[in-house]
Each structure stands twice: as structure tokens, then as C-alpha cells.
Amino acid sequence: MTAPSGWQRKLVSLFKSEKTLNAGKVVKTFNDKSTDEMKASIITITMCDSMALSPKPRTKDLEGHLNNLKHQFIGQSELCFYHATIIVLLRRNYKPEETFAEFERLWITETDYLLNNLSLRWVISACDTFIDHTTDTTRAAILMNVTTLINTLKVYETEQFLQQNPNSEPLPLVADKVDALYRSDLPLYEGLTYFRIGTDDTLKHMRSRYENFYDADKLAATMLLFVFDKLQTNNSAFSTLRALHRDDKSKWWIDIL
């Protein structure tokens, strides 16, 4: 492989510096505030750059990127935006050891707050960030289940979307197919079968295996089960099968009263 020329090295260096330019200033704006202060501070339109209130293409400029991102957190606490900022800094490789230590501290001390206030998108981003930066292979392995779970679901839902007619509502369940899946195991491929709706216990066992991770890593297991439970209440393939389930002994979701 040909070594990069002098101007190519300068271009790469310029690109890298632009991605983290003023990162120290960004970090300082948060360092001057406590966690409780950031929880109490709600982001409003007036706190955002008016030029960034409409969707913009991604930019290498760090401050520009964060300004574009901030408007997505209007109505949320500054702590939620701070969490997103840390992830951006890590993805741009800004002081990775120091920045990840702060990211990890935030999740250890504010687990419940983050899970209850972040969108699922940012919970998944947090899992990916742990996987990319943690030296704890057990934690990374547990959280890889989250990424696999979500990506598999997104692929499935995308295929379903592509198979629908443009501008049409999702097709209703076909009664005879529902009945067939109630009656017996129908072959899929490579020895697999479709989900046996009504009585299938595979998801129950999957959730039980997730729960077993608590002993290995409570934080990672909590994040994994939070995401799994979220999928049971949103309009997903999981919630469709849940609505058709009949057997209480094999149900895989937790009813929160």
C-alpha cells in the first residue's frame, strides 16, 4: 500500500481536528453544572440555535452537529442532551478513556433516570457505546443482545413495510393463517418453524435467560430487559404475538399495574 503523501496527511489531520474542535469548551459548559441542575433544566426552543430547528445534513463541525442535535431534545432535560453529547464525543474519539469514564459513571449513578427519560433510540446508542468502549467482555456480550434484538426487529419491520402497497395501511391478519399457527408448528426453513402463537414458550425462556444475566452484570441486564419489555408494548411484531397469546404459563411479558 502506498504511504499517504504530505498533503493527504495534512487533510486527514485537518478532518480529525475539525471533528473535535472546541470539544473542551463543550465539555466545560456541562462541567459547571451538577446532575440535579441538568435534570431540572428543560431544553426549550429559545435555548436552541434557530438555524438548527429544521433538519440539517450531518456536519464535521462538532458545535454545529450538537446544535443540530439539540433541537431533538426540546422538552427534555439537559441531562438527556448531555448524555447524547458524551456519545457524540466518544464517536469522534475525543479523550476516549476520560470521556467513557464519565459516560459509565452517568449510567451507574442514573440508571433509572436514563431508562425512564431517554428514547429507545438513545438507550440503544448507549448499549452500542458500552460495546465499543468497555473492557468488560461480559457487559459487552450481554448488551450485544440488545443490538441484535433491535437490528433483527428493524430488518423484519422494514421488510414488512417494503411488502405493503404505497400509502396503504398494514394488512389485517389473515384468519386462516392465524388458525393454522394456533393448531400446529408450521415449517419455516432449515428445520425452524414459525412462532406457534397462543402457546409458544420460546420467548418466555429467552426472557428468563436474559434475567440470568443479573448475576453477571446488573446494569447490562437491566438495560437489556428494559429494551425487551419496551418492544412488548410498542406496535411491533412482539406486541402482535402478545395480543394473540392464550397461555398464561408461557407468557413472556411483565404486566405493570
GROMACS .gro file of C-alpha atoms in nm:
model
  257
    1MET     CA    1   0.000   0.000   0.000
    2THR     CA    2   0.132   0.343  -0.096
    3ALA     CA    3   0.208   0.567   0.201
    4PRO     CA    4  -0.006   0.883   0.215
    5SER     CA    5   0.157   1.195   0.078
    6GLY     CA    6   0.224   1.505   0.288
    7TRP     CA    7  -0.089   1.688   0.174
    8GLN     CA    8  -0.301   1.376   0.238
    9ARG     CA    9  -0.169   1.353   0.595
   10LYS     CA   10  -0.249   1.721   0.649
   11LEU     CA   11  -0.602   1.669   0.512
   12VAL     CA   12  -0.663   1.376   0.747
   13SER     CA   13  -0.526   1.577   1.039
   14LEU     CA   14  -0.750   1.874   0.950
   15PHE     CA   15  -1.055   1.647   0.926
   16LYS     CA   16  -0.984   1.491   1.265
   17SER     CA   17  -0.923   1.827   1.433
   18GLU     CA   18  -1.245   1.972   1.288
   19LYS     CA   19  -1.443   1.680   1.432
   20THR     CA   20  -1.328   1.764   1.786
   21LEU     CA   21  -1.262   2.139   1.757
   22ASN     CA   22  -1.393   2.322   2.068
   23ALA     CA   23  -1.472   1.991   2.240
   24GLY     CA   24  -1.309   2.120   2.557
   25LYS     CA   25  -1.540   2.423   2.556
   26VAL     CA   26  -1.842   2.198   2.507
   27VAL     CA   27  -1.741   1.978   2.800
   28LYS     CA   28  -1.680   2.280   3.024
   29THR     CA   29  -2.036   2.407   2.977
   30PHE     CA   30  -2.159   2.084   3.139
   31ASN     CA   31  -1.883   2.055   3.400
   32ASP     CA   32  -2.006   2.376   3.560
   33LYS     CA   33  -2.345   2.212   3.633
   34SER     CA   34  -2.445   1.936   3.871
   35THR     CA   35  -2.650   1.634   3.765
   36ASP     CA   36  -2.951   1.765   3.957
   37GLU     CA   37  -2.922   2.104   3.786
   38MET     CA   38  -2.919   1.937   3.446
   39LYS     CA   39  -3.224   1.727   3.538
   40ALA     CA   40  -3.411   2.041   3.640
   41SER     CA   41  -3.317   2.236   3.327
   42ILE     CA   42  -3.562   2.165   3.043
   43ILE     CA   43  -3.447   2.244   2.691
   44THR     CA   44  -3.669   2.497   2.515
   45ILE     CA   45  -3.676   2.640   2.164
   46THR     CA   46  -3.510   2.958   2.288
   47MET     CA   47  -3.215   2.750   2.412
   48CYS     CA   48  -3.156   2.612   2.062
   49ASP     CA   49  -2.986   2.766   1.764
   50SER     CA   50  -3.275   2.891   1.548
   51MET     CA   51  -3.079   2.793   1.238
   52ALA     CA   52  -3.081   2.430   1.353
   53LEU     CA   53  -3.453   2.389   1.413
   54SER     CA   54  -3.506   2.227   1.074
   55PRO     CA   55  -3.328   1.901   0.986
   56LYS     CA   56  -2.975   1.957   0.858
   57PRO     CA   57  -2.724   1.722   0.697
   58ARG     CA   58  -2.454   1.589   0.924
   59THR     CA   59  -2.157   1.817   0.966
   60LYS     CA   60  -1.797   1.753   1.069
   61ASP     CA   61  -1.806   2.066   1.285
   62LEU     CA   62  -1.867   1.950   1.642
   63GLU     CA   63  -2.057   2.254   1.766
   64GLY     CA   64  -2.267   2.262   1.451
   65HIS     CA   65  -2.352   1.895   1.491
   66LEU     CA   66  -2.451   1.939   1.855
   67ASN     CA   67  -2.664   2.242   1.767
   68ASN     CA   68  -2.841   2.031   1.505
   69LEU     CA   69  -2.890   1.756   1.764
   70LYS     CA   70  -3.008   1.978   2.048
   71HIS     CA   71  -3.343   2.064   1.890
   72GLN     CA   72  -3.433   1.693   1.908
   73PHE     CA   73  -3.428   1.728   2.289
   74ILE     CA   74  -3.673   2.018   2.320
   75GLY     CA   75  -3.900   1.938   2.615
   76GLN     CA   76  -3.644   1.701   2.767
   77SER     CA   77  -3.392   1.765   3.041
   78GLU     CA   78  -3.045   1.893   2.977
   79LEU     CA   79  -2.912   1.571   3.128
   80CYS     CA   80  -3.060   1.374   2.836
   81PHE     CA   81  -2.882   1.606   2.593
   82TYR     CA   82  -2.561   1.579   2.798
   83HIS     CA   83  -2.581   1.200   2.760
   84ALA     CA   84  -2.614   1.237   2.382
   85THR     CA   85  -2.322   1.482   2.379
   86ILE     CA   86  -2.096   1.231   2.554
   87ILE     CA   87  -2.184   0.969   2.292
   88VAL     CA   88  -2.103   1.215   2.011
   89LEU     CA   89  -1.767   1.294   2.173
   90LEU     CA   90  -1.685   0.924   2.203
   91ARG     CA   91  -1.779   0.858   1.841
   92ARG     CA   92  -1.541   1.140   1.745
   93ASN     CA   93  -1.272   0.983   1.964
   94TYR     CA   94  -1.236   1.281   2.196
   95LYS     CA   95  -1.029   1.177   2.501
   96PRO     CA   96  -1.192   0.832   2.485
   97GLU     CA   97  -1.076   0.696   2.822
   98GLU     CA   98  -1.175   1.007   3.017
   99THR     CA   99  -1.500   1.057   2.827
  100PHE     CA  100  -1.605   0.693   2.859
  101ALA     CA  101  -1.535   0.702   3.233
  102GLU     CA  102  -1.786   0.989   3.260
  103PHE     CA  103  -2.035   0.801   3.040
  104GLU     CA  104  -2.004   0.491   3.259
  105ARG     CA  105  -2.036   0.696   3.581
  106LEU     CA  106  -2.353   0.856   3.448
  107TRP     CA  107  -2.513   0.520   3.374
  108ILE     CA  108  -2.412   0.365   3.708
  109THR     CA  109  -2.547   0.658   3.913
  110GLU     CA  110  -2.851   0.746   3.700
  111THR     CA  111  -2.968   0.413   3.557
  112ASP     CA  112  -3.338   0.456   3.637
  113TYR     CA  113  -3.348   0.819   3.529
  114LEU     CA  114  -3.185   0.750   3.193
  115LEU     CA  115  -3.402   0.446   3.115
  116ASN     CA  116  -3.720   0.635   3.205
  117ASN     CA  117  -3.635   0.956   3.019
  118LEU     CA  118  -3.431   0.863   2.713
  119SER     CA  119  -3.599   0.749   2.393
  120LEU     CA  120  -3.535   0.389   2.289
  121ARG     CA  121  -3.304   0.525   2.018
  122TRP     CA  122  -3.067   0.670   2.277
  123VAL     CA  123  -3.085   0.367   2.503
  124ILE     CA  124  -2.970   0.158   2.206
  125SER     CA  125  -2.695   0.412   2.131
  126ALA     CA  126  -2.583   0.378   2.492
  127CYS     CA  127  -2.565  -0.002   2.457
  128ASP     CA  128  -2.357   0.035   2.140
  129THR     CA  129  -2.128   0.279   2.322
  130PHE     CA  130  -2.068   0.032   2.604
  131ILE     CA  131  -1.994  -0.241   2.349
  132ASP     CA  132  -1.744  -0.020   2.167
  133HIS     CA  133  -1.557   0.109   2.472
  134THR     CA  134  -1.593  -0.116   2.777
  135THR     CA  135  -1.312  -0.351   2.875
  136ASP     CA  136  -1.570  -0.574   3.048
  137THR     CA  137  -1.631  -0.850   2.796
  138THR     CA  138  -1.927  -0.985   2.996
  139ARG     CA  139  -2.103  -0.648   2.982
  140ALA     CA  140  -2.031  -0.615   2.611
  141ALA     CA  141  -2.164  -0.966   2.542
  142ILE     CA  142  -2.486  -0.902   2.736
  143LEU     CA  143  -2.551  -0.569   2.566
  144MET     CA  144  -2.479  -0.719   2.224
  145ASN     CA  145  -2.810  -0.899   2.277
  146VAL     CA  146  -2.982  -0.559   2.275
  147THR     CA  147  -2.824  -0.456   1.946
  148THR     CA  148  -2.901  -0.793   1.787
  149LEU     CA  149  -3.260  -0.784   1.914
  150ILE     CA  150  -3.329  -0.435   1.779
  151ASN     CA  151  -3.149  -0.479   1.446
  152THR     CA  152  -3.333  -0.806   1.379
  153LEU     CA  153  -3.664  -0.637   1.456
  154LYS     CA  154  -3.580  -0.339   1.232
  155VAL     CA  155  -3.490  -0.570   0.943
  156TYR     CA  156  -3.816  -0.761   0.987
  157GLU     CA  157  -4.030  -0.447   1.015
  158THR     CA  158  -3.853  -0.292   0.713
  159GLU     CA  159  -3.927  -0.599   0.504
  160GLN     CA  160  -4.292  -0.581   0.608
  161PHE     CA  161  -4.302  -0.213   0.512
  162LEU     CA  162  -4.148  -0.283   0.171
  163GLN     CA  163  -4.406  -0.552   0.101
  164GLN     CA  164  -4.700  -0.319   0.163
  165ASN     CA  165  -4.860  -0.114  -0.111
  166PRO     CA  166  -4.761   0.255  -0.106
  167ASN     CA  167  -4.979   0.466   0.127
  168SER     CA  168  -5.171   0.160   0.245
  169GLU     CA  169  -5.247   0.061   0.600
  170PRO     CA  170  -5.086  -0.259   0.732
  171LEU     CA  171  -5.270  -0.562   0.607
  172PRO     CA  172  -5.507  -0.724   0.862
  173LEU     CA  173  -5.419  -1.065   1.000
  174VAL     CA  174  -5.546  -1.343   0.775
  175ALA     CA  175  -5.780  -1.559   0.986
  176ASP     CA  176  -5.691  -1.894   0.831
  177LYS     CA  177  -5.318  -1.831   0.881
  178VAL     CA  178  -5.381  -1.737   1.244
  179ASP     CA  179  -5.581  -2.057   1.293
  180ALA     CA  180  -5.309  -2.265   1.127
  181LEU     CA  181  -5.044  -2.120   1.359
  182TYR     CA  182  -5.263  -2.197   1.659
  183ARG     CA  183  -5.309  -2.559   1.550
  184SER     CA  184  -4.955  -2.678   1.478
  185ASP     CA  185  -4.590  -2.597   1.419
  186LEU     CA  186  -4.553  -2.480   1.060
  187PRO     CA  187  -4.213  -2.528   0.893
  188LEU     CA  188  -4.010  -2.218   0.808
  189TYR     CA  189  -3.667  -2.325   0.676
  190GLU     CA  190  -3.357  -2.520   0.790
  191GLY     CA  191  -3.563  -2.710   1.046
  192LEU     CA  192  -3.705  -2.391   1.201
  193THR     CA  193  -4.077  -2.335   1.248
  194TYR     CA  194  -4.290  -2.024   1.267
  195PHE     CA  195  -4.386  -1.897   1.612
  196ARG     CA  196  -4.661  -2.120   1.750
  197ILE     CA  197  -4.897  -1.844   1.851
  198GLY     CA  198  -5.113  -1.891   2.157
  199THR     CA  199  -4.886  -2.134   2.343
  200ASP     CA  200  -4.524  -2.094   2.225
  201ASP     CA  201  -4.286  -2.068   2.522
  202THR     CA  202  -3.964  -1.973   2.339
  203LEU     CA  203  -3.990  -1.602   2.426
  204LYS     CA  204  -4.060  -1.683   2.790
  205HIS     CA  205  -3.742  -1.888   2.804
  206MET     CA  206  -3.549  -1.616   2.622
  207ARG     CA  207  -3.660  -1.361   2.880
  208SER     CA  208  -3.564  -1.600   3.164
  209ARG     CA  209  -3.217  -1.633   3.014
  210TYR     CA  210  -3.191  -1.254   2.997
  211GLU     CA  211  -3.282  -1.239   3.368
  212ASN     CA  212  -2.999  -1.481   3.447
  213PHE     CA  213  -2.756  -1.210   3.336
  214TYR     CA  214  -2.839  -1.010   3.651
  215ASP     CA  215  -2.584  -1.210   3.849
  216ALA     CA  216  -2.312  -1.136   3.592
  217ASP     CA  217  -2.385  -0.764   3.537
  218LYS     CA  218  -2.688  -0.592   3.691
  219LEU     CA  219  -2.657  -0.273   3.482
  220ALA     CA  220  -2.630  -0.451   3.147
  221ALA     CA  221  -2.912  -0.694   3.232
  222THR     CA  222  -3.134  -0.404   3.342
  223MET     CA  223  -3.076  -0.226   3.009
  224LEU     CA  224  -3.139  -0.545   2.811
  225LEU     CA  225  -3.465  -0.626   2.987
  226PHE     CA  226  -3.581  -0.266   2.965
  227VAL     CA  227  -3.545  -0.271   2.585
  228PHE     CA  228  -3.707  -0.614   2.556
  229ASP     CA  229  -4.007  -0.504   2.765
  230LYS     CA  230  -4.043  -0.183   2.562
  231LEU     CA  231  -4.089  -0.390   2.247
  232GLN     CA  232  -4.383  -0.573   2.404
  233THR     CA  233  -4.585  -0.252   2.440
  234ASN     CA  234  -4.495  -0.072   2.117
  235ASN     CA  235  -4.654  -0.150   1.781
  236SER     CA  236  -4.415  -0.430   1.690
  237ALA     CA  237  -4.419  -0.793   1.586
  238PHE     CA  238  -4.382  -0.882   1.956
  239SER     CA  239  -4.697  -0.695   2.056
  240THR     CA  240  -4.890  -0.863   1.772
  241LEU     CA  241  -4.798  -1.208   1.902
  242ARG     CA  242  -4.865  -1.099   2.259
  243ALA     CA  243  -5.221  -1.000   2.166
  244LEU     CA  244  -5.278  -1.348   2.024
  245HIS     CA  245  -5.129  -1.536   2.317
  246ARG     CA  246  -5.360  -1.753   2.530
  247ASP     CA  247  -5.144  -1.943   2.779
  248ASP     CA  248  -5.057  -1.751   3.099
  249LYS     CA  249  -4.789  -2.003   3.197
  250SER     CA  250  -4.584  -1.929   2.887
  251LYS     CA  251  -4.635  -1.552   2.858
  252TRP     CA  252  -4.306  -1.366   2.818
  253TRP     CA  253  -4.402  -1.011   2.918
  254ILE     CA  254  -4.441  -0.850   3.258
  255ASP     CA  255  -4.772  -0.675   3.326
  256ILE     CA  256  -4.708  -0.348   3.510
  257LEU     CA  257  -5.014  -0.245   3.710
   0.00000   0.00000   0.00000
